[in-house]
Amino acid sequence: MQVWKFGGTSVGKPERMHSIRNLITSDDHQKIVVLSALSGTTNALLSIADSLKSDQPDEAGEKIEHLKAHYDSFVRELYKTSDGLTKGQKIVENEFSFIRSLTRIRPFTLKQEKELVAEGELLSTQMFQAYLEEADEDAILLPALEFMRVDADGEPELDYTERKLRELLRAHGARKIIVTQGFICRNPRGEVDNLKRGGSDYTASLIGGAIRADEIQIWTDIDGMHNNDPRIVKKTFPIRALTFEEAAELAYFGAKILHPSTITPAKMFGVPVRLKNTMDPQAEGTLIASKTSDQVFKAVAAKDGITALYIHSLRMLNAYGFLRRIFEVFEKYKTPVDLIATSEVSVSVTIDKTDNLPELMAELRTFCDLEEPDYDQTIVCIVGNFSADHAGIALQVLKALEGIPIRMISYGGTEHNISLLMHGRYKAEALNALNEGLFNLVEA
Ligand code: ADP
Ligand code: ASP
Ligand code: MG
C-alpha cells in the first residue's frame, strides 16, 4: 500500500481535483490519499478566528460568507452530474452551518479555533470523496479524527494510530482508494487539534510509518526538493536523491516543502518518501531514502524567528556537570535547543520556542550570567557530504558568506550539516551568496 498526500495548491481548483483523480487511479497500487485544505482556506479560517477572538462577530460573518461563496462556485465546477452537485452543495451547507454556529460561542477559545481550522480538511476530503463516488471509483473516506491523536505535548501517538488504523483497514481496507484528512487529529481531552501549519505532510508520513507503506508520496506544486529556497533565490534546481538525514535537516531548517517532522516516522520504518509535482507529474521529483549521491554540497535552507541566548559563568572553568545544569533548565521549560557553541566559560544556544523565555532566563540567572538575547535571527543550514577528511568545505562556505556578519557556526555535529546563525536581515543575501559560491549559480 502507498500513501499519497496532496497539498493545498494540488486540490485548490476543481480541475486540479479532476487531475488528481486521474493520478491516483492510473496504476493498481492501493492508496491512502491524504488531502490538505484548498489553498488559502486555512489562512482564511485563522483570520475568521482572529475576528472572533477580538470579539468582532460581524467581521467574522463577512469573512465566512466570502469563503462560502468560493466553495459554492468550486462545487459547481467540480461535479459533472446534478446528483454529484447536490451532494457537494450539502457538504458545503453542513460545514458552513457548523462554522457559523461557532461565531455564537462566547468566549471564543483555542478549542473553538481548532475546530474551526479543521474545517478546511473536513471540506476538501468530503468534497473529493463525493467526486470520486460520482465517478464510480472504488473509494472510501476514513476520518482522521478516528485514528490520529497527539499527547499532552502535542506529539503524535504513533502506536495509537497503528492500532486504530489496523482496525479500520480490517473493516474497509479492500477499497482501492482510502481518502483521509491531513493535519487534523484529537488531543488527550478528545478535542479536535492539529499537527501545526503544513501538518498534512506529517500525517502522511505517520500513516506511512504506521502501516509500513511501500512508499509515501508528497504531491505539491514544485518538482521536488530544490538546492535552495525558490521563494528567495531565482535559479534553483531539483535534487534527485536525498538520505532521510539530509531531508530531515532541510525540512527542520526551513525547506517549506516538508513539515519539519515529516521524515521522522518514514525513517523509523525505512519507508521511502518521494516528492512529486502535481502540475508536472512526469517530472522525476526527489526520492528520500537510505542512499544518496556523493555530491559535496546538496542544498541550503533557512529557518527564521530564531532567538540566541548567551550564557556565561566563571564556575564553568574546569567544572563538570555545568552543561547538564543548563540543559536541565531547557528541558524543564520544554524548549528545544537547535545550535550550540561553547567556550570554556560560556555557552551560546539558539531556540525557536520562546513562550517560556522569561521564566527560563530567570532560572538560568540563578546560577549564570546572561546577556540580552538576540531576536529575529536566522539559521542558514547547508546540507551535503562533509566527510571529516575532506579539506576546504568550511572555507568554501565562509568564503561565499564573506560579506555577512555571522554570530554562530555549528560544524561537525554530523557529517552532513553546517549551520550558521545570522541576523534575519541577511538571509536573502546569504542564500544568494551560497547559491553562487557552492552551486555556481549566478543571478542573470
Ligand atoms: P503544499 O501546499 O503542497 O503543502 P507548500 O507550499 O507547503 O505546498 O510547499 C511547497 C513550497 O515549498 C514550494 O512552492 C516552494 O516555494 C517552497 N519551498 C521552500 N524551500 C523549498 C525547497 N528547498 N525545495 C522546494 N520547495 C521549497
Ligand atoms: N491546511 C494546513 C495548513 O495550511 C495543513 C497543510 O496544508 O499541510 O497549514
Ligand atoms: Mg505544505
CSV table of C-alpha atoms and ligand atoms in Angstrom, one decimal:
chain,number,residue,atom,x,y,z
A,1,MET,CA,0.0,0.0,0.0
A,2,GLN,CA,1.2,3.5,-0.7
A,3,VAL,CA,0.3,6.9,1.0
A,4,TRP,CA,-0.1,9.8,-1.4
A,5,LYS,CA,-0.5,13.3,0.0
A,6,PHE,CA,-1.8,16.3,-2.0
A,7,GLY,CA,-1.2,19.8,-0.7
A,8,GLY,CA,-3.3,22.9,-0.8
A,9,THR,CA,-2.5,24.0,-4.4
A,10,SER,CA,-2.9,20.4,-5.6
A,11,VAL,CA,-6.5,20.5,-4.5
A,12,GLY,CA,-7.1,24.2,-4.8
A,13,LYS,CA,-9.1,24.2,-8.1
A,14,PRO,CA,-11.8,21.9,-9.4
A,15,GLU,CA,-9.6,20.9,-12.4
A,16,ARG,CA,-6.8,20.0,-10.1
A,17,MET,CA,-9.1,17.7,-8.2
A,18,HIS,CA,-10.0,16.2,-11.6
A,19,SER,CA,-6.4,15.6,-12.4
A,20,ILE,CA,-5.5,14.1,-9.0
A,21,ARG,CA,-8.4,11.6,-9.5
A,22,ASN,CA,-6.6,10.6,-12.7
A,23,LEU,CA,-3.3,10.4,-10.9
A,24,ILE,CA,-4.4,8.2,-8.1
A,25,THR,CA,-6.3,5.8,-10.3
A,26,SER,CA,-3.6,5.5,-13.1
A,27,ASP,CA,-2.0,2.4,-11.5
A,28,ASP,CA,-3.1,-0.6,-9.5
A,29,HIS,CA,-1.5,0.4,-6.2
A,30,GLN,CA,-3.9,0.6,-3.3
A,31,LYS,CA,-3.6,4.0,-1.8
A,32,ILE,CA,-4.3,6.1,1.3
A,33,VAL,CA,-4.9,9.6,-0.1
A,34,VAL,CA,-4.2,12.4,2.4
A,35,LEU,CA,-5.6,15.8,1.5
A,36,SER,CA,-4.9,19.3,2.8
A,37,ALA,CA,-7.4,22.1,2.8
A,38,LEU,CA,-7.9,24.0,-0.5
A,39,SER,CA,-5.1,26.6,-0.8
A,40,GLY,CA,-6.0,29.8,1.1
A,41,THR,CA,-8.6,28.1,3.3
A,42,THR,CA,-6.6,27.5,6.4
A,43,ASN,CA,-5.4,31.1,6.3
A,44,ALA,CA,-9.0,32.3,5.8
A,45,LEU,CA,-10.2,30.2,8.8
A,46,LEU,CA,-7.5,31.5,11.0
A,47,SER,CA,-8.4,35.1,10.0
A,48,ILE,CA,-12.0,34.3,10.9
A,49,ALA,CA,-10.8,33.0,14.3
A,50,ASP,CA,-8.8,36.3,14.8
A,51,SER,CA,-12.0,38.3,14.3
A,52,LEU,CA,-13.9,36.1,16.8
A,53,LYS,CA,-11.1,36.3,19.3
A,54,SER,CA,-11.2,40.1,19.1
A,55,ASP,CA,-15.0,39.9,19.5
A,56,GLN,CA,-15.9,41.1,16.0
A,57,PRO,CA,-18.6,38.7,15.0
A,58,ASP,CA,-19.8,40.9,12.1
A,59,GLU,CA,-16.4,41.0,10.6
A,60,ALA,CA,-16.1,37.2,11.1
A,61,GLY,CA,-19.6,36.7,9.5
A,62,GLU,CA,-18.5,38.7,6.4
A,63,LYS,CA,-15.3,36.6,6.0
A,64,ILE,CA,-17.3,33.4,6.4
A,65,GLU,CA,-19.8,34.4,3.6
A,66,HIS,CA,-16.9,35.4,1.4
A,67,LEU,CA,-15.2,32.0,1.9
A,68,LYS,CA,-18.5,30.2,1.4
A,69,ALA,CA,-19.0,31.9,-2.0
A,70,HIS,CA,-15.7,30.4,-3.0
A,71,TYR,CA,-16.9,26.9,-2.1
A,72,ASP,CA,-20.3,27.4,-3.8
A,73,SER,CA,-18.6,28.2,-7.1
A,74,PHE,CA,-16.0,25.4,-6.6
A,75,VAL,CA,-18.6,22.7,-6.3
A,76,ARG,CA,-20.4,24.0,-9.3
A,77,GLU,CA,-17.3,23.2,-11.4
A,78,LEU,CA,-16.2,20.1,-9.6
A,79,TYR,CA,-19.2,17.8,-10.2
A,80,LYS,CA,-20.5,16.6,-13.6
A,81,THR,CA,-23.9,15.4,-12.6
A,82,SER,CA,-26.8,17.0,-10.7
A,83,ASP,CA,-26.7,14.2,-8.1
A,84,GLY,CA,-23.0,15.0,-7.5
A,85,LEU,CA,-23.7,18.7,-7.3
A,86,THR,CA,-26.5,18.2,-4.8
A,87,LYS,CA,-24.2,16.1,-2.6
A,88,GLY,CA,-21.4,18.7,-2.9
A,89,GLN,CA,-23.7,21.5,-2.0
A,90,LYS,CA,-25.0,19.6,1.0
A,91,ILE,CA,-21.4,19.1,2.3
A,92,VAL,CA,-20.7,22.8,1.9
A,93,GLU,CA,-24.0,23.8,3.6
A,94,ASN,CA,-23.4,21.4,6.5
A,95,GLU,CA,-19.8,22.5,7.2
A,96,PHE,CA,-20.6,26.2,6.9
A,97,SER,CA,-23.6,26.0,9.2
A,98,PHE,CA,-21.2,24.5,11.7
A,99,ILE,CA,-18.7,27.3,11.1
A,100,ARG,CA,-21.5,29.9,11.6
A,101,SER,CA,-22.5,28.2,14.8
A,102,LEU,CA,-19.0,28.8,16.2
A,103,THR,CA,-19.5,32.6,15.9
A,104,ARG,CA,-22.2,32.4,18.5
A,105,ILE,CA,-20.0,30.8,21.2
A,106,ARG,CA,-18.5,33.3,23.8
A,107,PRO,CA,-15.8,33.4,24.7
A,108,PHE,CA,-14.2,32.0,21.6
A,109,THR,CA,-11.4,29.9,22.9
A,110,LEU,CA,-8.5,27.9,21.5
A,111,LYS,CA,-10.7,24.8,21.5
A,112,GLN,CA,-13.2,26.5,19.1
A,113,GLU,CA,-10.3,27.9,17.0
A,114,LYS,CA,-9.0,24.4,16.4
A,115,GLU,CA,-12.5,23.1,15.5
A,116,LEU,CA,-12.8,26.0,13.0
A,117,VAL,CA,-9.4,25.5,11.4
A,118,ALA,CA,-10.1,21.7,11.0
A,119,GLU,CA,-13.0,22.6,8.7
A,120,GLY,CA,-10.6,23.1,5.8
A,121,GLU,CA,-9.5,19.5,5.6
A,122,LEU,CA,-13.0,18.3,6.5
A,123,LEU,CA,-14.4,20.2,3.5
A,124,SER,CA,-11.8,19.2,0.9
A,125,THR,CA,-11.9,15.5,1.8
A,126,GLN,CA,-15.7,15.2,1.8
A,127,MET,CA,-15.9,17.1,-1.5
A,128,PHE,CA,-13.2,14.9,-3.1
A,129,GLN,CA,-14.8,11.7,-1.8
A,130,ALA,CA,-18.2,12.7,-3.2
A,131,TYR,CA,-16.5,13.5,-6.6
A,132,LEU,CA,-14.8,10.0,-6.6
A,133,GLU,CA,-18.2,8.4,-5.8
A,134,GLU,CA,-19.8,10.4,-8.6
A,135,ALA,CA,-17.1,9.0,-10.9
A,136,ASP,CA,-17.8,5.5,-9.6
A,137,GLU,CA,-14.3,5.0,-8.2
A,138,ASP,CA,-13.8,2.3,-5.5
A,139,ALA,CA,-13.1,4.8,-2.7
A,140,ILE,CA,-14.0,5.4,0.9
A,141,LEU,CA,-13.4,8.3,3.4
A,142,LEU,CA,-11.8,7.4,6.7
A,143,PRO,CA,-12.0,10.2,9.2
A,144,ALA,CA,-8.5,11.1,10.6
A,145,LEU,CA,-10.1,12.1,13.9
A,146,GLU,CA,-10.7,8.4,14.4
A,147,PHE,CA,-7.0,7.4,14.3
A,148,MET,CA,-4.8,10.5,14.6
A,149,ARG,CA,-4.0,11.6,18.2
A,150,VAL,CA,-1.4,13.8,19.9
A,151,ASP,CA,-0.3,13.5,23.5
A,152,ALA,CA,-0.3,16.4,26.1
A,153,ASP,CA,2.9,17.8,24.5
A,154,GLY,CA,1.3,17.8,21.0
A,155,GLU,CA,3.4,14.8,19.9
A,156,PRO,CA,1.7,12.2,17.7
A,157,GLU,CA,0.9,8.9,19.3
A,158,LEU,CA,2.1,6.5,16.6
A,159,ASP,CA,1.2,3.3,18.5
A,160,TYR,CA,-2.4,4.6,18.8
A,161,THR,CA,-2.5,5.4,15.1
A,162,GLU,CA,-1.1,2.0,14.2
A,163,ARG,CA,-3.7,0.2,16.3
A,164,LYS,CA,-6.6,2.2,15.2
A,165,LEU,CA,-5.7,2.1,11.5
A,166,ARG,CA,-5.2,-1.6,11.6
A,167,GLU,CA,-8.8,-2.0,12.9
A,168,LEU,CA,-10.2,0.5,10.4
A,169,LEU,CA,-8.3,-1.1,7.5
A,170,ARG,CA,-9.5,-4.6,8.5
A,171,ALA,CA,-13.1,-3.3,8.1
A,172,HIS,CA,-12.6,-1.1,5.0
A,173,GLY,CA,-9.1,-2.0,3.6
A,174,ALA,CA,-10.4,-3.7,0.5
A,175,ARG,CA,-11.1,-0.3,-1.1
A,176,LYS,CA,-8.7,0.8,-3.7
A,177,ILE,CA,-8.6,4.4,-2.6
A,178,ILE,CA,-8.9,5.4,1.0
A,179,VAL,CA,-9.2,9.2,1.4
A,180,THR,CA,-8.4,10.9,4.7
A,181,GLN,CA,-7.6,14.4,6.2
A,182,GLY,CA,-4.1,15.6,6.7
A,183,PHE,CA,-3.3,18.0,9.6
A,184,ILE,CA,-6.2,17.3,12.0
A,185,CYS,CA,-6.2,15.0,15.0
A,186,ARG,CA,-7.5,14.7,18.5
A,187,ASN,CA,-5.8,15.6,21.8
A,188,PRO,CA,-5.9,13.7,25.1
A,189,ARG,CA,-9.1,15.5,26.1
A,190,GLY,CA,-10.7,14.2,23.0
A,191,GLU,CA,-10.9,17.6,21.4
A,192,VAL,CA,-10.1,18.5,17.8
A,193,ASP,CA,-6.5,19.5,17.4
A,194,ASN,CA,-3.9,19.7,14.7
A,195,LEU,CA,-0.2,18.9,13.8
A,196,LYS,CA,0.6,22.6,13.2
A,197,ARG,CA,0.9,24.5,9.9
A,198,GLY,CA,1.9,22.3,7.0
A,199,GLY,CA,1.0,19.3,9.1
A,200,SER,CA,-0.6,17.2,6.3
A,201,ASP,CA,2.9,16.0,5.2
A,202,TYR,CA,3.4,14.8,8.8
A,203,THR,CA,0.0,13.0,8.7
A,204,ALA,CA,1.1,11.2,5.5
A,205,SER,CA,4.4,10.0,7.0
A,206,LEU,CA,2.8,9.0,10.3
A,207,ILE,CA,0.3,6.9,8.3
A,208,GLY,CA,3.0,5.6,6.1
A,209,GLY,CA,5.1,4.5,9.1
A,210,ALA,CA,2.0,3.1,10.9
A,211,ILE,CA,1.0,0.8,8.0
A,212,ARG,CA,4.6,0.2,6.9
A,213,ALA,CA,3.7,1.5,3.5
A,214,ASP,CA,5.8,0.7,0.4
A,215,GLU,CA,6.2,4.4,-0.3
A,216,ILE,CA,5.0,7.8,0.8
A,217,GLN,CA,4.4,10.3,-2.0
A,218,ILE,CA,4.1,14.1,-1.2
A,219,TRP,CA,2.5,15.8,-4.2
A,220,THR,CA,2.9,19.5,-4.3
A,221,ASP,CA,3.4,22.5,-6.7
A,222,ILE,CA,7.2,22.0,-7.4
A,223,ASP,CA,9.3,19.2,-8.9
A,224,GLY,CA,10.9,18.0,-5.7
A,225,MET,CA,13.3,19.4,-3.1
A,226,HIS,CA,15.4,22.2,-4.7
A,227,ASN,CA,19.0,23.0,-3.8
A,228,ASN,CA,17.9,26.4,-2.4
A,229,ASP,CA,14.7,28.2,-1.4
A,230,PRO,CA,12.9,29.0,-4.6
A,231,ARG,CA,10.9,31.7,-2.9
A,232,ILE,CA,14.1,33.7,-2.3
A,233,VAL,CA,16.6,32.6,-4.9
A,234,LYS,CA,15.8,32.7,-8.6
A,235,LYS,CA,18.0,29.9,-10.0
A,236,THR,CA,17.4,26.7,-8.2
A,237,PHE,CA,17.3,23.0,-9.4
A,238,PRO,CA,15.6,19.8,-8.0
A,239,ILE,CA,17.7,17.3,-6.2
A,240,ARG,CA,17.1,13.7,-7.4
A,241,ALA,CA,18.1,11.8,-4.2
A,242,LEU,CA,18.5,12.6,-0.5
A,243,THR,CA,19.0,10.5,2.5
A,244,PHE,CA,16.5,10.6,5.3
A,245,GLU,CA,19.0,12.5,7.4
A,246,GLU,CA,19.7,15.1,4.7
A,247,ALA,CA,16.0,15.7,4.0
A,248,ALA,CA,15.2,15.9,7.8
A,249,GLU,CA,17.8,18.6,8.3
A,250,LEU,CA,16.5,20.6,5.3
A,251,ALA,CA,12.9,20.2,6.5
A,252,TYR,CA,13.7,21.1,10.1
A,253,PHE,CA,15.8,24.1,9.0
A,254,GLY,CA,13.2,25.7,6.8
A,255,ALA,CA,12.6,24.0,3.5
A,256,LYS,CA,8.9,24.6,3.5
A,257,ILE,CA,8.2,21.8,1.0
A,258,LEU,CA,8.2,19.4,4.0
A,259,HIS,CA,6.7,19.9,7.5
A,260,PRO,CA,9.8,19.8,9.9
A,261,SER,CA,8.9,16.4,11.4
A,262,THR,CA,7.8,14.6,8.2
A,263,ILE,CA,10.9,12.5,7.9
A,264,THR,CA,11.0,11.0,11.4
A,265,PRO,CA,8.3,8.3,11.0
A,266,ALA,CA,9.4,7.5,7.5
A,267,LYS,CA,13.0,7.0,8.6
A,268,MET,CA,11.9,5.0,11.7
A,269,PHE,CA,10.3,2.3,9.4
A,270,GLY,CA,12.5,2.8,6.4
A,271,VAL,CA,9.6,3.9,4.2
A,272,PRO,CA,10.9,5.9,1.1
A,273,VAL,CA,9.4,9.4,0.6
A,274,ARG,CA,9.0,10.7,-2.9
A,275,LEU,CA,8.3,14.3,-3.6
A,276,LYS,CA,6.3,14.9,-6.8
A,277,ASN,CA,4.8,17.8,-8.7
A,278,THR,CA,1.1,17.7,-9.3
A,279,MET,CA,1.4,20.3,-12.1
A,280,ASP,CA,4.1,18.2,-13.9
A,281,PRO,CA,3.6,14.5,-12.9
A,282,GLN,CA,6.2,13.3,-15.4
A,283,ALA,CA,9.0,15.2,-13.6
A,284,GLU,CA,11.2,12.9,-11.6
A,285,GLY,CA,11.0,14.7,-8.3
A,286,THR,CA,13.1,13.7,-5.3
A,287,LEU,CA,13.5,10.3,-3.7
A,288,ILE,CA,14.3,10.4,0.0
A,289,ALA,CA,15.6,7.0,1.2
A,290,SER,CA,18.8,5.5,2.6
A,291,LYS,CA,21.0,6.2,-0.4
A,292,THR,CA,22.4,9.4,-1.7
A,293,SER,CA,24.7,10.8,-4.3
A,294,ASP,CA,28.3,11.7,-3.3
A,295,GLN,CA,28.0,15.3,-4.3
A,296,VAL,CA,29.6,17.5,-1.7
A,297,PHE,CA,27.1,20.4,-1.4
A,298,LYS,CA,23.5,19.3,-1.8
A,299,ALA,CA,21.2,22.0,-0.6
A,300,VAL,CA,20.7,25.1,1.5
A,301,ALA,CA,17.7,26.1,3.7
A,302,ALA,CA,17.0,28.8,6.2
A,303,LYS,CA,14.9,29.0,9.4
A,304,ASP,CA,13.6,32.3,10.7
A,305,GLY,CA,12.4,33.5,14.0
A,306,ILE,CA,15.4,32.3,16.0
A,307,THR,CA,16.4,33.7,19.4
A,308,ALA,CA,20.1,33.4,20.5
A,309,LEU,CA,20.9,33.2,24.3
A,310,TYR,CA,24.4,33.8,25.6
A,311,ILE,CA,25.2,32.2,28.9
A,312,HIS,CA,28.4,32.7,30.9
A,313,SER,CA,29.8,31.6,34.2
A,314,LEU,CA,33.3,31.6,35.6
A,315,ARG,CA,32.3,28.5,37.5
A,316,MET,CA,32.4,26.6,34.2
A,317,LEU,CA,36.2,26.8,34.2
A,318,ASN,CA,37.4,23.2,34.7
A,319,ALA,CA,34.0,22.2,36.1
A,320,TYR,CA,31.9,19.2,35.1
A,321,GLY,CA,28.1,18.9,35.4
A,322,PHE,CA,27.6,22.6,34.4
A,323,LEU,CA,26.3,21.9,30.9
A,324,ARG,CA,23.9,19.4,32.4
A,325,ARG,CA,22.5,22.0,34.8
A,326,ILE,CA,22.0,24.4,31.9
A,327,PHE,CA,20.2,21.9,29.7
A,328,GLU,CA,18.0,20.7,32.5
A,329,VAL,CA,16.5,24.2,32.6
A,330,PHE,CA,15.7,24.0,28.8
A,331,GLU,CA,14.2,20.5,29.5
A,332,LYS,CA,12.1,21.9,32.4
A,333,TYR,CA,10.6,24.6,30.1
A,334,LYS,CA,10.2,22.2,27.2
A,335,THR,CA,12.3,24.4,25.0
A,336,PRO,CA,14.3,22.6,22.3
A,337,VAL,CA,17.8,23.9,21.5
A,338,ASP,CA,19.0,24.0,17.9
A,339,LEU,CA,22.5,25.3,17.7
A,340,ILE,CA,25.1,25.2,20.5
A,341,ALA,CA,28.5,26.9,20.6
A,342,THR,CA,30.7,26.6,23.7
A,343,SER,CA,33.9,28.0,25.1
A,344,GLU,CA,35.5,27.2,28.4
A,345,VAL,CA,33.3,29.8,30.3
A,346,SER,CA,30.3,30.3,28.1
A,347,VAL,CA,27.6,28.6,26.1
A,348,SER,CA,25.5,30.1,23.3
A,349,VAL,CA,22.4,28.4,22.2
A,350,THR,CA,19.6,29.1,19.8
A,351,ILE,CA,15.9,28.4,20.3
A,352,ASP,CA,12.8,29.0,18.3
A,353,LYS,CA,10.2,28.4,21.0
A,354,THR,CA,10.0,31.5,23.3
A,355,ASP,CA,6.7,31.1,25.2
A,356,ASN,CA,8.6,30.3,28.4
A,357,LEU,CA,11.6,32.6,27.8
A,358,PRO,CA,11.2,35.0,30.8
A,359,GLU,CA,10.9,32.0,33.3
A,360,LEU,CA,13.7,30.1,31.6
A,361,MET,CA,16.0,33.1,31.7
A,362,ALA,CA,15.2,33.9,35.3
A,363,GLU,CA,16.1,30.4,36.3
A,364,LEU,CA,19.3,30.4,34.3
A,365,ARG,CA,20.2,33.7,36.1
A,366,THR,CA,20.2,32.0,39.4
A,367,PHE,CA,23.5,30.3,38.6
A,368,CYS,CA,24.8,32.0,35.4
A,369,ASP,CA,25.2,35.4,33.8
A,370,LEU,CA,23.0,36.1,30.8
A,371,GLU,CA,23.5,38.7,28.1
A,372,GLU,CA,20.4,40.2,26.4
A,373,PRO,CA,19.2,37.7,23.9
A,374,ASP,CA,19.4,38.4,20.1
A,375,TYR,CA,16.0,38.2,18.5
A,376,ASP,CA,15.0,37.9,14.8
A,377,GLN,CA,17.9,35.7,13.9
A,378,THR,CA,18.0,33.2,11.1
A,379,ILE,CA,19.8,29.8,10.9
A,380,VAL,CA,21.2,29.0,7.5
A,381,CYS,CA,21.8,25.3,7.1
A,382,ILE,CA,24.0,23.8,4.4
A,383,VAL,CA,23.5,20.1,3.8
A,384,GLY,CA,25.8,17.7,2.0
A,385,ASN,CA,28.6,15.1,2.3
A,386,PHE,CA,31.1,16.8,4.6
A,387,SER,CA,33.3,13.9,5.5
A,388,ALA,CA,35.9,14.7,8.2
A,389,ASP,CA,38.9,14.1,5.9
A,390,HIS,CA,37.6,16.3,3.1
A,391,ALA,CA,39.5,19.7,3.3
A,392,GLY,CA,38.2,23.1,2.3
A,393,ILE,CA,34.5,22.7,2.9
A,394,ALA,CA,34.1,25.2,5.7
A,395,LEU,CA,36.4,27.5,3.8
A,396,GLN,CA,34.2,27.4,0.8
A,397,VAL,CA,31.0,28.2,2.8
A,398,LEU,CA,32.6,31.0,4.8
A,399,LYS,CA,34.2,32.4,1.6
A,400,ALA,CA,30.8,32.6,0.0
A,401,LEU,CA,29.5,34.4,3.0
A,402,GLU,CA,32.5,36.7,3.5
A,403,GLY,CA,30.4,39.9,3.4
A,404,ILE,CA,27.9,38.7,6.0
A,405,PRO,CA,28.3,39.0,9.8
A,406,ILE,CA,28.0,35.5,11.3
A,407,ARG,CA,27.1,35.1,15.0
A,408,MET,CA,27.5,31.3,15.5
A,409,ILE,CA,28.7,28.3,13.5
A,410,SER,CA,28.0,24.7,14.0
A,411,TYR,CA,30.1,22.2,12.1
A,412,GLY,CA,30.9,18.6,12.9
A,413,GLY,CA,27.7,17.7,14.7
A,414,THR,CA,27.1,15.3,11.8
A,415,GLU,CA,28.9,14.8,8.6
A,416,HIS,CA,26.1,16.3,6.6
A,417,ASN,CA,25.3,19.7,8.1
A,418,ILE,CA,26.9,23.1,8.6
A,419,SER,CA,24.6,25.6,10.3
A,420,LEU,CA,25.3,29.3,10.7
A,421,LEU,CA,23.4,31.9,12.7
A,422,MET,CA,23.0,35.5,11.4
A,423,HIS,CA,20.5,38.3,11.8
A,424,GLY,CA,17.4,37.7,9.7
A,425,ARG,CA,18.1,40.8,7.6
A,426,TYR,CA,21.0,38.9,5.9
A,427,LYS,CA,19.0,35.8,4.9
A,428,ALA,CA,18.3,36.6,1.3
A,429,GLU,CA,21.8,37.9,0.7
A,430,ALA,CA,23.3,34.7,2.3
A,431,LEU,CA,21.1,32.3,0.3
A,432,ASN,CA,22.0,34.0,-2.9
A,433,ALA,CA,25.7,34.2,-2.0
A,434,LEU,CA,25.7,30.4,-1.2
A,435,ASN,CA,23.9,29.7,-4.5
A,436,GLU,CA,26.8,31.3,-6.3
A,437,GLY,CA,29.6,30.1,-4.0
A,438,LEU,CA,28.5,26.5,-3.6
A,439,PHE,CA,26.5,25.8,-6.8
A,440,ASN,CA,28.0,28.3,-9.2
A,441,LEU,CA,24.5,29.7,-9.9
A,442,VAL,CA,24.7,33.4,-10.6
A,443,GLU,CA,21.6,35.5,-11.0
A,444,ALA,CA,21.2,36.9,-14.5
B,1,ADP,P1,1.7,22.2,-0.2
B,1,ADP,O1,0.6,23.2,-0.1
B,1,ADP,O2,1.6,21.3,-1.3
B,1,ADP,O3,2.0,21.5,1.1
B,1,ADP,P2,3.9,24.0,0.4
B,1,ADP,O4,3.6,25.4,0.0
B,1,ADP,O5,3.7,23.7,1.8
B,1,ADP,O6,3.0,23.1,-0.5
B,1,ADP,O7,5.3,23.6,-0.1
B,1,ADP,C1,5.8,23.8,-1.4
B,1,ADP,C2,6.6,25.1,-1.5
B,1,ADP,O8,7.7,25.0,-0.7
B,1,ADP,C3,7.1,25.4,-2.9
B,1,ADP,O9,6.1,26.0,-3.7
B,1,ADP,C4,8.3,26.2,-2.6
B,1,ADP,O10,8.0,27.6,-2.7
B,1,ADP,C5,8.6,26.0,-1.1
B,1,ADP,N1,10.0,25.6,-0.8
B,1,ADP,C6,10.8,26.2,0.1
B,1,ADP,N2,12.0,25.7,0.1
B,1,ADP,C7,12.0,24.7,-0.9
B,1,ADP,C8,13.0,23.8,-1.4
B,1,ADP,N3,14.2,23.7,-0.9
B,1,ADP,N4,12.6,23.0,-2.4
B,1,ADP,C9,11.4,23.0,-2.9
B,1,ADP,N5,10.4,23.9,-2.5
B,1,ADP,C10,10.7,24.7,-1.5
B,2,ASP,N1,-4.1,23.1,5.8
B,2,ASP,C1,-3.0,23.1,6.7
B,2,ASP,C2,-2.1,24.3,6.6
B,2,ASP,O1,-2.4,25.1,5.7
B,2,ASP,C3,-2.1,21.8,6.7
B,2,ASP,C4,-1.4,21.6,5.4
B,2,ASP,O2,-1.7,22.2,4.4
B,2,ASP,O3,-0.5,20.8,5.4
B,2,ASP,O4,-1.2,24.5,7.3
B,3,MG,MG,2.9,22.1,2.9
